[in-house]
Amino acid sequence: MDLGPFEADNTVSCRLASAIPDICKTDDCCLGIDEAGRGPVLGPMVYGICFCPVSKKDELKALKVADSKTLTEEQRESLFVNLDEAKSFVGWALQVISPNTISTSMLQRMKYNLNALSHDAAIGLVQFALDSGVQLKEVFVDTVGPAEKYQDKLSQRFPGIEVTVRPKADSLFPIVSAASICAKVARDHAVKGWKFLEDLGKVDTEYGSGYPGDPKTKSWLLNYLDPVFGYPQFVRFSWSTAQTLLDSNAVPVHWDDDEEDGEKSAARQNNTSMLSYFNRTSSQANGDQSSGRDAHRFFTERRLQNISSL
Amino acid sequence: MSTKKKRSPPTENSSWVVIATDSIVDVPKTATGEPTFVKLRNPSTGSASLYLFGSGDSDLYEVKAFTEDYHSWFIGQTVQRDGRLLYITQMDPLYLLLPYLLKAGAEGKFQPVEQVVKDEDFPGCTRLLSCTRSLKSLHHVADEKEVGSLKFHRVSQEKTLDWLKKKVERTVSTLRKSNISVGGGVKSSTFIRVKQEEQASDEDYLRYAHGLVSEYISEDLRKDLLKHLQLPELSSPKQEPPAKKRKLSDLPVEAKDDYTKLNSSDFTRKPPKKMTAAQKSLAKVDKTGMKSLSAFFSPKVKQEKH
């Protein structure tokens, strides 16, 4: 698998796709969606779709695709090669969502959670297949969150396509298994060959599985924690594992949308309570302007103050 | 995300980020002395503020700091926790001399300025007299007398106000040129207005400029200057009448606008609603010995002590 386009810039999301088999543009097709790398604190999350004509389902079965979790890495690799070689009737496409995209989405002011990110990636890939002329009739999805809600969302988004959302869909439907293999292989490649943008010298690649529970992963995170910047972009900052370590080991950083107790933060920011505007005994009415006169608005609007020391 | 991060108190900085005029930095090699920061008495607040004397004390600069929460600097390979940006801008030393002159002027005598400009708390104030502009501009605010080689000064209120009026007028013309919003209402300079702002009146400009100049003079002088500019003091909002208190009386309160009276003929009490199954079952409960809910809210009857 060629991850070139992603490796060229692993800070953003990237789409990789096979050529669209001609038969998929004429015959009714089924499509499977699955994801790899949802849980790890390290590396990208990969969404994969695989599609083939409904009439060729048996031929897909003959490729012996199975749930990627039951396979060894070598088996997955060889199965992916088989899939890729069946290009006469099988097509695939991947959305590689970089850890940086995950961090910035989940930590931005308007929070964009992982489920929404996942759903949108899936929707984007289905739309991509439609735009490429694939005659989609059936879509099978391994669930993210409640299956029913997700199924309704996808059915509404793609009217005319029969959507089936099922937990463990990757072991039930061969087309989903195929998608899960594509996604998993891409994720493995991306993690193994991760090109660190940061100047870290020779990076210790013993980061284990990347899952928060893995002690190897945890010690790697501690090792590469910079007190000011935190981690390399390989790490998902939005994971609580990463944040807990940052809270205890890095310099505290304050953002103006930090959650704080409303009243306290208001006091700290010298914000005036809304109630005070209704208060009758304002200082102006009492005429005690002379003591502690406010700076002219030219300066206050520009946040300019006199200082008495450097 | 509920973890609260404690803010440690700001530590002393080893460096500052400064915007300054070239005249401070481009010091000719023949110059005497480095530019120095000095604490002086702020003419408006009376407390200490930071100023800077240019090389050889020839010029005075004021130091203003841009400070806003949640700002930090990345400087080269280091981080600076305060996001402060210092502006060092030239200022007229006469503003700082004026409080001393006015204080001495109360005695009504001509005096040498060296004798007048003295401050135990801010010994640096004598350096103000070395500024090139200082002695030359004293005549703007004071009457002069020359006896031999000695010069004596006595502050003049009239001259001072005329001088300040000129300052205000100059400020007005600068404000007009630099397109600064001076009109009433709350406006932010960070928003770009699509519509051309309504033409601000001359009085808006004059008031704004007066407010700016007032940042450099005492409160008394601020008021005098306002009169001198023939601007009425902005009336503070009228004393509002005290909040109406609800009359406490034993008589039953009757609404003023009781519309139900108008159609009293067809206003009849509805028969009690049918109870729901739940209410019925509740009604059947044996309530003997139970207190009514309202009993918990009525004042307690004090029990007599035995």
Coordinates of C-alpha atoms in Angstrom, one line a residue:
Chain A
M1 CA 0.0 0.0 0.0
D2 CA 1.3 3.4 -1.0
L3 CA 0.8 5.9 1.8
G4 CA 2.9 8.5 -0.1
P5 CA 0.2 11.2 -0.2
F6 CA -0.3 11.0 3.6
E7 CA 3.3 10.8 4.4
A8 CA 3.9 13.9 2.4
D9 CA 1.9 15.8 5.0
N10 CA 0.8 13.8 8.0
T11 CA -0.7 16.8 9.8
V12 CA -4.0 16.7 7.8
S13 CA -6.4 14.2 6.7
C14 CA -5.8 12.4 3.4
R15 CA -7.8 10.3 1.0
L16 CA -6.3 7.2 -0.7
A17 CA -8.3 5.2 -3.3
S18 CA -8.0 2.4 -5.7
A19 CA -9.1 2.8 -9.3
I20 CA -12.9 2.3 -9.7
P21 CA -13.6 -1.1 -11.4
D22 CA -15.7 -0.5 -14.5
I23 CA -18.2 -3.1 -13.5
C24 CA -19.0 -1.1 -10.4
K25 CA -20.3 1.8 -12.5
T26 CA -22.8 -0.4 -14.3
D27 CA -23.9 -3.1 -11.8
D28 CA -25.6 -2.7 -8.5
C29 CA -23.0 -2.6 -5.8
C30 CA -22.6 -3.2 -2.1
L31 CA -20.3 -1.3 0.1
G32 CA -18.7 -1.9 3.5
I33 CA -17.4 0.7 6.0
D34 CA -15.0 0.0 8.9
E35 CA -12.5 1.9 10.9
A36 CA -9.1 1.1 12.4
G37 CA -7.3 3.0 15.2
R38 CA -10.2 4.5 17.0
G39 CA -8.8 3.9 20.5
P40 CA -5.1 4.5 20.4
V41 CA -3.6 7.6 21.8
L42 CA -1.0 7.5 19.0
G43 CA -1.2 7.7 15.3
P44 CA -4.0 8.3 12.8
M45 CA -7.5 6.9 12.7
V46 CA -8.3 5.3 9.3
Y47 CA -11.7 4.9 7.7
G48 CA -12.0 2.4 4.9
I49 CA -14.6 1.5 2.4
C50 CA -14.7 -1.5 0.1
F51 CA -17.2 -2.1 -2.7
C52 CA -18.0 -4.7 -5.2
P53 CA -21.0 -5.6 -7.4
V54 CA -23.7 -7.5 -5.4
S55 CA -23.4 -10.3 -8.0
K56 CA -19.8 -10.8 -7.1
K57 CA -20.3 -11.3 -3.3
D58 CA -19.4 -15.0 -3.6
E59 CA -16.1 -14.2 -5.4
L60 CA -15.3 -11.8 -2.6
K61 CA -16.0 -14.6 -0.1
A62 CA -13.6 -16.7 -2.0
L63 CA -10.8 -14.2 -1.2
K64 CA -11.3 -15.4 2.4
V65 CA -11.5 -12.0 3.9
A66 CA -12.3 -12.1 7.6
D67 CA -12.5 -9.7 10.5
S68 CA -9.1 -8.0 10.7
K69 CA -8.9 -8.5 14.4
T70 CA -8.7 -12.3 14.0
L71 CA -5.8 -12.0 11.6
T72 CA -2.1 -11.7 12.0
E73 CA -0.4 -8.7 10.5
E74 CA 1.1 -10.9 7.7
Q75 CA -2.3 -12.4 6.9
R76 CA -3.8 -9.0 6.6
E77 CA -1.0 -7.8 4.3
S78 CA -1.5 -10.8 2.0
L79 CA -5.3 -10.4 2.1
F80 CA -4.9 -6.7 1.2
V81 CA -2.7 -7.7 -1.8
N82 CA -5.4 -10.2 -2.8
L83 CA -8.0 -7.5 -2.6
D84 CA -5.9 -5.0 -4.5
E85 CA -5.3 -7.6 -7.2
A86 CA -9.0 -8.3 -7.6
K87 CA -9.3 -4.8 -9.1
S88 CA -11.5 -6.1 -11.8
F89 CA -14.5 -6.0 -9.4
V90 CA -13.3 -4.8 -6.0
G91 CA -12.6 -1.1 -5.2
W92 CA -11.5 0.5 -2.0
A93 CA -11.0 4.0 -0.6
L94 CA -9.5 5.2 2.6
Q95 CA -9.7 8.4 4.7
V96 CA -6.6 8.7 6.9
I97 CA -7.4 11.1 9.7
S98 CA -4.2 12.4 11.2
P99 CA -3.7 12.5 15.0
N100 CA -3.3 16.2 14.6
T101 CA -6.8 16.5 13.0
I102 CA -8.2 14.5 15.8
S103 CA -6.6 16.7 18.4
T104 CA -7.5 20.0 16.9
S105 CA -11.1 18.9 16.1
M106 CA -11.7 17.7 19.6
L107 CA -10.0 20.5 21.4
Q108 CA -11.2 23.5 19.3
R109 CA -13.6 26.0 20.7
M110 CA -16.6 24.4 19.0
K111 CA -16.0 20.9 20.2
Y112 CA -16.2 18.3 17.4
N113 CA -16.2 14.9 19.0
L114 CA -14.7 11.7 17.7
N115 CA -18.1 10.2 16.9
A116 CA -19.0 13.1 14.7
L117 CA -15.6 13.0 13.1
S118 CA -16.1 9.3 12.4
H119 CA -19.6 9.7 11.0
D120 CA -18.4 12.5 8.7
A121 CA -15.5 10.4 7.5
A122 CA -17.8 7.6 6.7
I123 CA -20.3 9.8 5.0
G124 CA -17.5 11.4 3.0
L125 CA -16.3 8.1 1.7
V126 CA -19.7 7.0 0.7
Q127 CA -20.2 10.2 -1.1
F128 CA -16.9 9.8 -2.8
A129 CA -18.0 6.4 -4.1
L130 CA -21.2 7.9 -5.4
D131 CA -19.4 10.8 -7.0
S132 CA -17.0 8.3 -8.7
G133 CA -20.0 6.6 -10.3
V134 CA -20.3 3.5 -8.2
Q135 CA -23.9 2.2 -8.4
L136 CA -24.5 1.8 -4.7
K137 CA -27.5 -0.2 -3.5
E138 CA -26.4 -1.6 -0.2
V139 CA -24.2 -0.2 2.5
F140 CA -23.0 -2.1 5.5
V141 CA -21.4 -0.4 8.5
D142 CA -19.8 -1.5 11.7
T143 CA -21.4 0.7 14.3
V144 CA -20.0 3.8 16.0
G145 CA -22.2 4.7 18.9
P146 CA -25.9 3.6 18.9
A147 CA -26.6 1.5 15.8
E148 CA -30.1 2.7 15.2
K149 CA -29.3 6.4 15.4
Y150 CA -26.4 5.9 13.1
Q151 CA -28.5 3.9 10.6
D152 CA -31.2 6.6 10.5
K153 CA -28.5 9.3 10.0
L154 CA -27.0 7.4 7.1
S155 CA -30.3 6.4 5.6
Q156 CA -31.5 10.1 5.6
R157 CA -28.2 11.2 4.2
F158 CA -28.3 8.7 1.3
P159 CA -31.9 8.1 0.3
G160 CA -32.4 5.2 -2.0
I161 CA -29.5 3.2 -0.5
E162 CA -30.3 0.4 1.9
V163 CA -28.1 1.0 5.0
T164 CA -27.4 -1.7 7.5
V165 CA -25.6 -0.7 10.7
R166 CA -24.6 -3.6 12.9
P167 CA -22.2 -4.1 15.7
K168 CA -19.6 -6.7 14.7
A169 CA -20.5 -6.1 11.1
D170 CA -16.9 -6.8 10.2
S171 CA -17.4 -10.5 11.0
L172 CA -20.9 -10.7 9.6
F173 CA -20.4 -9.2 6.1
P174 CA -17.4 -10.0 3.9
I175 CA -17.5 -6.6 2.3
V176 CA -17.1 -5.0 5.8
S177 CA -14.3 -7.4 6.6
A178 CA -12.6 -6.3 3.4
A179 CA -13.0 -2.6 4.4
S180 CA -11.6 -3.4 7.8
I181 CA -8.5 -5.0 6.3
C182 CA -7.8 -2.0 4.1
A183 CA -8.2 0.3 7.1
K184 CA -6.1 -1.7 9.4
V185 CA -3.3 -2.2 6.9
A186 CA -3.2 1.5 6.2
R187 CA -3.1 2.3 9.9
D188 CA -0.3 -0.2 10.5
H189 CA 1.8 1.3 7.7
A190 CA 1.1 4.9 8.8
V191 CA 2.2 4.1 12.4
K192 CA 5.3 2.1 11.5
G193 CA 6.6 4.6 9.0
W194 CA 5.6 7.7 10.9
K195 CA 7.7 10.6 9.9
F196 CA 8.1 13.0 12.8
L197 CA 7.8 16.6 11.7
E198 CA 9.4 17.6 15.0
D199 CA 13.2 17.7 15.3
L200 CA 13.5 14.9 17.8
G201 CA 16.7 13.3 16.6
K202 CA 16.6 9.5 16.5
V203 CA 13.1 8.6 17.7
D204 CA 12.6 5.5 19.9
T205 CA 10.0 3.6 17.9
E206 CA 9.2 1.3 20.8
Y207 CA 5.8 2.8 21.5
G208 CA 4.0 -0.4 21.8
S209 CA 0.4 -0.8 20.6
G210 CA -0.4 2.9 21.0
Y211 CA -3.4 2.1 23.2
P212 CA -3.6 4.1 26.5
G213 CA -3.4 0.9 28.6
D214 CA -0.1 -0.3 27.1
P215 CA 2.7 0.4 29.6
K216 CA 5.1 0.8 26.7
T217 CA 3.0 3.5 25.2
K218 CA 2.7 5.3 28.5
S219 CA 6.4 5.4 29.1
W220 CA 7.0 6.5 25.6
L221 CA 4.6 9.4 26.1
L222 CA 6.4 10.4 29.3
N223 CA 9.7 10.2 27.5
Y224 CA 8.7 12.5 24.7
L225 CA 6.9 15.0 26.8
D226 CA 8.2 18.5 26.3
P227 CA 7.3 20.8 29.2
V228 CA 6.3 23.6 26.8
F229 CA 5.0 22.0 23.7
G230 CA 3.8 18.7 25.0
Y231 CA 4.0 15.9 22.5
P232 CA 4.9 15.5 18.8
Q233 CA 1.9 15.6 16.5
F234 CA 1.9 11.8 16.4
V235 CA 0.0 12.0 19.7
R236 CA -3.7 12.7 20.1
F237 CA -3.6 15.5 22.6
S238 CA -7.4 15.2 23.2
W239 CA -7.0 11.7 24.8
S240 CA -7.3 11.8 28.6
T241 CA -4.1 9.8 28.9
A242 CA -2.2 12.5 27.1
Q243 CA -3.9 15.3 29.1
T244 CA -3.4 13.7 32.5
L245 CA 0.3 13.4 31.8
L246 CA 0.4 17.0 30.5
D247 CA -1.4 18.3 33.6
S248 CA 1.2 16.7 35.9
N249 CA 4.4 17.1 33.9
A250 CA 4.1 20.1 31.7
V251 CA 3.9 23.8 32.2
P252 CA 0.3 24.9 32.8
V253 CA -1.1 26.7 29.8
H254 CA -4.3 28.8 30.1
W255 CA -6.7 29.4 27.3
D256 CA -9.4 31.8 27.4
D257 CA -12.0 29.1 26.9
D258 CA -10.7 27.1 29.8
E259 CA -13.6 25.8 31.9
E260 CA -13.6 27.4 35.2
D261 CA -16.1 28.2 37.8
G262 CA -18.1 31.0 36.3
E263 CA -18.0 33.4 39.2
K264 CA -14.4 32.9 40.0
S265 CA -13.2 33.4 36.4
A266 CA -15.4 36.4 36.1
A267 CA -13.8 37.9 39.2
R268 CA -10.4 37.2 37.8
Q269 CA -11.2 38.8 34.5
N270 CA -12.7 41.7 36.2
N271 CA -15.9 41.1 34.4
T272 CA -18.9 42.8 35.7
S273 CA -21.8 40.7 36.7
M274 CA -24.9 41.4 34.6
L275 CA -26.8 42.2 37.8
S276 CA -24.6 45.1 38.6
Y277 CA -26.0 47.0 35.6
F278 CA -29.4 47.0 37.3
N279 CA -28.0 48.2 40.6
R280 CA -29.1 51.7 41.4
T281 CA -26.2 52.8 43.5
S282 CA -23.5 53.0 40.8
S283 CA -20.4 54.8 41.6
Q284 CA -21.2 57.5 39.0
A285 CA -24.5 58.3 40.6
N286 CA -22.7 58.8 43.9
G287 CA -20.2 61.1 42.2
D288 CA -17.1 59.5 43.6
Q289 CA -15.3 59.6 40.3
S290 CA -12.3 61.3 41.6
S291 CA -11.0 58.4 43.6
G292 CA -9.7 55.7 41.3
R293 CA -10.7 57.4 38.0
D294 CA -11.0 55.0 35.1
A295 CA -8.5 55.4 32.3
H296 CA -9.8 57.0 29.2
R297 CA -11.5 54.7 26.8
F298 CA -8.8 55.3 24.2
F299 CA -6.5 53.3 26.5
T300 CA -8.9 50.8 27.9
E301 CA -10.2 49.9 24.4
R302 CA -6.6 49.2 23.4
R303 CA -5.7 47.4 26.6
L304 CA -3.0 49.9 27.4
Q305 CA -2.0 50.6 30.9
N306 CA 0.6 52.6 32.7
I307 CA 3.0 50.5 34.5
S308 CA 5.2 51.2 37.5
S309 CA 7.8 48.5 37.1
L310 CA 9.1 46.3 34.4
Chain B
M1 CA -11.6 18.7 31.8
S2 CA -12.7 19.8 35.2
T3 CA -9.1 19.9 36.6
K4 CA -8.3 23.4 37.6
K5 CA -4.9 24.8 36.7
K6 CA -3.4 27.0 39.3
R7 CA -1.9 30.1 38.0
S8 CA 1.5 30.8 39.5
P9 CA 2.2 34.4 40.2
P10 CA 4.1 36.1 37.4
T11 CA 7.8 35.9 37.8
E12 CA 10.2 38.6 36.9
N13 CA 11.0 38.7 33.3
S14 CA 14.5 38.8 31.9
S15 CA 13.3 40.4 28.7
W16 CA 10.5 42.6 27.5
V17 CA 9.0 43.1 24.1
V18 CA 9.2 46.8 23.3
I19 CA 8.1 49.1 20.5
A20 CA 10.1 52.3 20.7
T21 CA 10.9 55.2 18.4
D22 CA 14.2 55.0 16.7
S23 CA 15.4 58.1 18.5
I24 CA 15.9 56.0 21.6
V25 CA 17.9 53.3 20.0
D26 CA 19.9 55.3 17.5
V27 CA 22.0 57.1 20.0
P28 CA 24.9 59.0 18.5
K29 CA 28.2 57.7 19.8
T30 CA 29.1 61.1 21.2
A31 CA 26.0 61.0 23.4
T32 CA 26.3 61.0 27.2
G33 CA 24.7 58.2 29.1
E34 CA 22.4 55.4 28.2
P35 CA 18.6 55.7 28.0
T36 CA 17.2 54.8 31.4
F37 CA 13.9 53.8 32.9
V38 CA 12.8 56.0 35.8
K39 CA 9.8 56.0 38.1
L40 CA 8.1 59.3 38.3
R41 CA 5.0 60.7 39.8
N42 CA 2.1 60.3 37.4
P43 CA 0.5 63.7 37.0
S44 CA -3.0 62.2 36.7
T45 CA -3.0 59.6 39.5
G46 CA -0.2 60.9 41.7
S47 CA 1.2 57.5 42.0
A48 CA 4.3 56.0 40.5
S49 CA 4.5 55.3 36.8
L50 CA 7.4 54.3 34.6
Y51 CA 9.0 56.7 32.2
L52 CA 12.2 56.6 30.2
F53 CA 14.8 59.3 29.7
G54 CA 16.5 59.3 26.4
S55 CA 20.2 59.4 26.2
G56 CA 21.6 62.4 28.1
D57 CA 18.1 63.0 29.5
S58 CA 17.3 65.1 26.4
D59 CA 13.9 63.6 25.8
L60 CA 11.2 62.1 28.0
Y61 CA 9.2 59.0 27.0
E62 CA 6.2 57.4 28.6
V63 CA 5.9 53.7 28.9
K64 CA 2.5 52.0 28.3
A65 CA 1.9 48.3 28.4
F66 CA -0.5 46.3 26.3
T67 CA -1.8 43.7 28.7
E68 CA -4.5 41.2 28.1
D69 CA -5.2 37.8 29.6
Y70 CA -4.0 34.6 27.9
H71 CA -1.1 36.0 26.0
S72 CA 2.5 34.7 25.8
W73 CA 5.5 35.3 23.6
F74 CA 7.7 33.0 21.8
I75 CA 11.0 34.8 21.5
G76 CA 13.7 33.0 19.5
Q77 CA 14.1 29.7 21.3
T78 CA 12.4 30.8 24.5
V79 CA 8.9 31.3 25.9
Q80 CA 7.9 34.4 27.8
R81 CA 4.9 34.0 30.0
D82 CA 3.6 37.5 29.9
G83 CA 2.2 38.6 26.6
R84 CA 2.9 42.2 27.4
L85 CA 3.9 44.6 24.7
L86 CA 5.5 47.8 25.8
Y87 CA 5.1 51.0 23.9
I88 CA 7.7 53.7 24.5
T89 CA 6.4 57.0 23.1
Q90 CA 7.7 60.5 23.4
M91 CA 5.9 62.8 25.7
D92 CA 6.0 66.5 26.7
P93 CA 7.9 66.7 30.0
L94 CA 5.9 69.8 30.9
Y95 CA 3.0 67.5 31.9
L96 CA 5.1 66.0 34.6
L97 CA 6.5 69.4 35.7
L98 CA 3.1 71.0 35.9
P99 CA 2.0 69.4 39.3
Y100 CA 5.2 70.7 40.9
L101 CA 4.8 74.2 39.4
L102 CA 1.1 74.3 40.4
K103 CA 1.9 73.3 44.0
A104 CA 4.5 76.0 44.3
G105 CA 2.3 78.5 42.5
A106 CA -0.1 78.3 45.4
E107 CA 2.3 80.5 47.2
G108 CA 2.1 83.1 44.4
K109 CA 5.8 83.8 44.4
F110 CA 8.3 83.8 41.6
Q111 CA 10.8 81.0 42.2
P112 CA 13.6 79.3 40.4
V113 CA 12.3 76.0 39.0
E114 CA 15.2 74.0 40.4
Q115 CA 13.8 74.9 43.8
V116 CA 10.3 73.9 42.9
V117 CA 10.8 70.6 41.1
K118 CA 11.7 68.4 44.1
D119 CA 10.2 65.2 45.3
E120 CA 11.4 63.0 48.1
D121 CA 9.6 60.0 46.7
F122 CA 10.7 60.5 43.2
P123 CA 14.2 62.0 43.2
G124 CA 14.4 61.4 39.5
C125 CA 12.1 64.3 38.8
T126 CA 14.9 66.8 38.8
R127 CA 16.1 65.1 35.6
L128 CA 13.0 66.4 33.9
L129 CA 14.6 69.8 33.9
S130 CA 17.5 68.5 31.7
C131 CA 15.1 67.7 28.9
T132 CA 15.6 70.0 25.9
R133 CA 12.0 71.0 25.8
S134 CA 11.5 71.7 29.5
L135 CA 13.0 75.1 30.1
K136 CA 12.1 76.3 26.7
S137 CA 8.4 75.5 27.2
L138 CA 8.0 76.8 30.7
H139 CA 6.6 80.1 29.4
H140 CA 3.6 78.2 28.1
V141 CA 2.3 77.7 31.7
A142 CA 4.2 80.3 33.8
D143 CA 5.2 83.9 33.9
E144 CA 8.9 84.6 33.8
K145 CA 11.1 87.1 35.5
E146 CA 14.8 87.5 34.8
V147 CA 17.1 88.9 37.4
G148 CA 20.6 89.0 36.2
S149 CA 21.4 85.5 34.9
L150 CA 18.8 83.9 37.1
K151 CA 15.3 83.1 35.9
F152 CA 12.2 83.0 38.1
H153 CA 8.9 81.4 37.3
R154 CA 5.4 81.7 38.6
V155 CA 2.7 79.4 37.3
S156 CA -0.3 81.0 35.7
Q157 CA -3.6 79.3 35.6
E158 CA -4.8 81.2 32.6
K159 CA -1.7 80.3 30.6
T160 CA -1.9 76.7 31.7
L161 CA -5.5 76.4 30.5
D162 CA -4.7 78.1 27.2
W163 CA -1.8 75.7 26.7
L164 CA -3.9 72.7 27.5
K165 CA -6.6 74.0 25.2
K166 CA -4.0 74.0 22.4
K167 CA -3.1 70.5 23.3
V168 CA -6.8 69.5 23.0
E169 CA -7.1 71.2 19.7
R170 CA -4.1 69.4 18.3
T171 CA -5.4 66.1 19.6
V172 CA -8.7 66.8 17.8
S173 CA -6.9 67.2 14.5
T174 CA -4.9 64.1 15.0
L175 CA -8.0 62.1 16.0
R176 CA -9.7 63.3 12.8
K177 CA -6.8 62.3 10.7
S178 CA -6.4 58.9 12.2
N179 CA -10.0 58.0 11.9
I180 CA -10.6 57.1 15.5
S181 CA -14.1 56.4 16.6
V182 CA -15.0 59.1 19.1
G183 CA -18.8 59.0 19.0
G184 CA -20.9 57.9 21.9
G185 CA -22.0 54.4 22.5
V186 CA -19.9 51.3 22.8
K187 CA -17.8 50.6 19.8
S188 CA -14.8 48.5 19.4
S189 CA -11.8 49.4 17.3
T190 CA -11.4 45.7 16.5
F191 CA -14.5 45.5 14.5
I192 CA -14.5 46.7 11.0
R193 CA -17.5 48.8 10.3
V194 CA -19.1 48.1 7.0
K195 CA -21.2 51.3 6.9
Q196 CA -19.4 54.6 7.2
E197 CA -19.9 55.7 10.7
E198 CA -22.2 58.6 11.2
Q199 CA -20.2 61.8 11.3
A200 CA -19.1 62.4 14.8
S201 CA -19.9 65.9 16.0
D202 CA -17.3 68.5 16.9
E203 CA -18.3 68.2 20.5
D204 CA -17.7 64.4 20.4
Y205 CA -14.1 65.1 19.1
L206 CA -13.6 67.8 21.7
R207 CA -14.8 65.7 24.6
Y208 CA -12.7 62.7 23.5
A209 CA -9.6 64.8 23.1
H210 CA -10.3 66.4 26.5
G211 CA -10.5 62.9 28.0
L212 CA -7.2 62.0 26.4
V213 CA -5.4 65.1 27.6
S214 CA -6.9 64.5 31.1
E215 CA -4.9 61.3 31.3
Y216 CA -1.9 63.6 31.8
I217 CA -3.3 66.2 34.3
S218 CA -4.9 66.3 37.7
E219 CA -8.6 65.9 38.4
D220 CA -8.9 69.6 39.3
L221 CA -7.3 70.7 36.2
R222 CA -9.5 68.3 34.2
K223 CA -12.6 70.1 35.5
D224 CA -11.1 73.5 34.9
L225 CA -10.1 72.6 31.4
L226 CA -13.6 71.3 30.7
K227 CA -15.0 74.8 31.7
H228 CA -12.3 76.5 29.6
L229 CA -13.4 74.5 26.6
Q230 CA -17.0 75.6 27.4
L231 CA -18.1 72.0 27.6
P232 CA -20.8 71.3 30.1
E233 CA -19.9 68.6 32.6
L234 CA -21.8 65.5 31.5
S235 CA -24.7 65.2 33.8
S236 CA -24.6 62.0 35.8
P237 CA -27.8 60.0 35.6
K238 CA -30.5 61.6 37.7
Q239 CA -31.0 60.2 41.1
E240 CA -33.6 57.6 40.6
P241 CA -36.5 57.4 43.0
P242 CA -36.1 54.7 45.6
A243 CA -37.5 51.4 44.7
K244 CA -41.2 51.1 45.3
K245 CA -42.0 49.0 48.2
R246 CA -45.0 46.9 48.2
K247 CA -47.5 48.1 50.7
L248 CA -47.9 45.8 53.5
S249 CA -51.4 45.6 54.7
D250 CA -53.8 43.1 56.0
L251 CA -56.4 43.8 53.5
P252 CA -56.6 41.3 50.6
V253 CA -54.7 42.5 47.6
E254 CA -56.8 43.1 44.6
A255 CA -55.4 43.4 41.2
K256 CA -56.0 46.7 39.5
D257 CA -56.8 45.2 36.1
D258 CA -59.0 42.3 37.1
Y259 CA -60.6 41.5 33.8
T260 CA -62.4 38.6 35.2
K261 CA -64.9 41.1 36.8
L262 CA -66.0 42.2 33.3
N263 CA -67.4 38.8 32.4
S264 CA -68.4 37.8 35.9
S265 CA -71.8 36.8 34.7
D266 CA -70.4 33.8 32.8
F267 CA -67.6 33.3 35.1
T268 CA -68.4 30.4 37.3
R269 CA -66.2 28.2 39.3
K270 CA -65.3 25.0 37.5
P271 CA -66.3 21.9 39.3
P272 CA -63.3 20.1 40.8
K273 CA -61.5 18.1 38.2
K274 CA -61.7 14.4 38.1
M275 CA -58.8 12.8 39.9
T276 CA -56.4 10.7 38.1
A277 CA -55.8 7.1 39.1
A278 CA -52.6 8.0 40.9
Q279 CA -54.3 10.8 42.8
K280 CA -57.2 8.5 43.7
S281 CA -54.8 5.9 45.1
L282 CA -53.0 8.6 47.0
A283 CA -56.3 9.9 48.5
K284 CA -57.0 6.5 49.9
V285 CA -53.8 6.5 52.0
D286 CA -54.3 6.6 55.7
K287 CA -53.2 10.1 56.6
T288 CA -53.7 10.0 60.3
G289 CA -50.7 11.3 62.2
M290 CA -49.2 12.9 59.1
K291 CA -48.4 16.6 59.1
S292 CA -49.6 18.7 56.2
L293 CA -46.8 19.9 54.0
S294 CA -47.5 23.6 54.8
A295 CA -46.9 22.9 58.4
F296 CA -43.2 22.6 57.7
F297 CA -43.1 26.2 56.4
S298 CA -45.1 27.9 59.1
P299 CA -43.2 29.6 61.9
K300 CA -42.5 27.3 64.7
V301 CA -44.4 27.8 67.9
K302 CA -41.8 28.3 70.6
Q303 CA -42.0 25.7 73.2
E304 CA -42.1 27.0 76.7
K305 CA -39.1 26.2 78.7
H306 CA -39.6 24.2 81.8

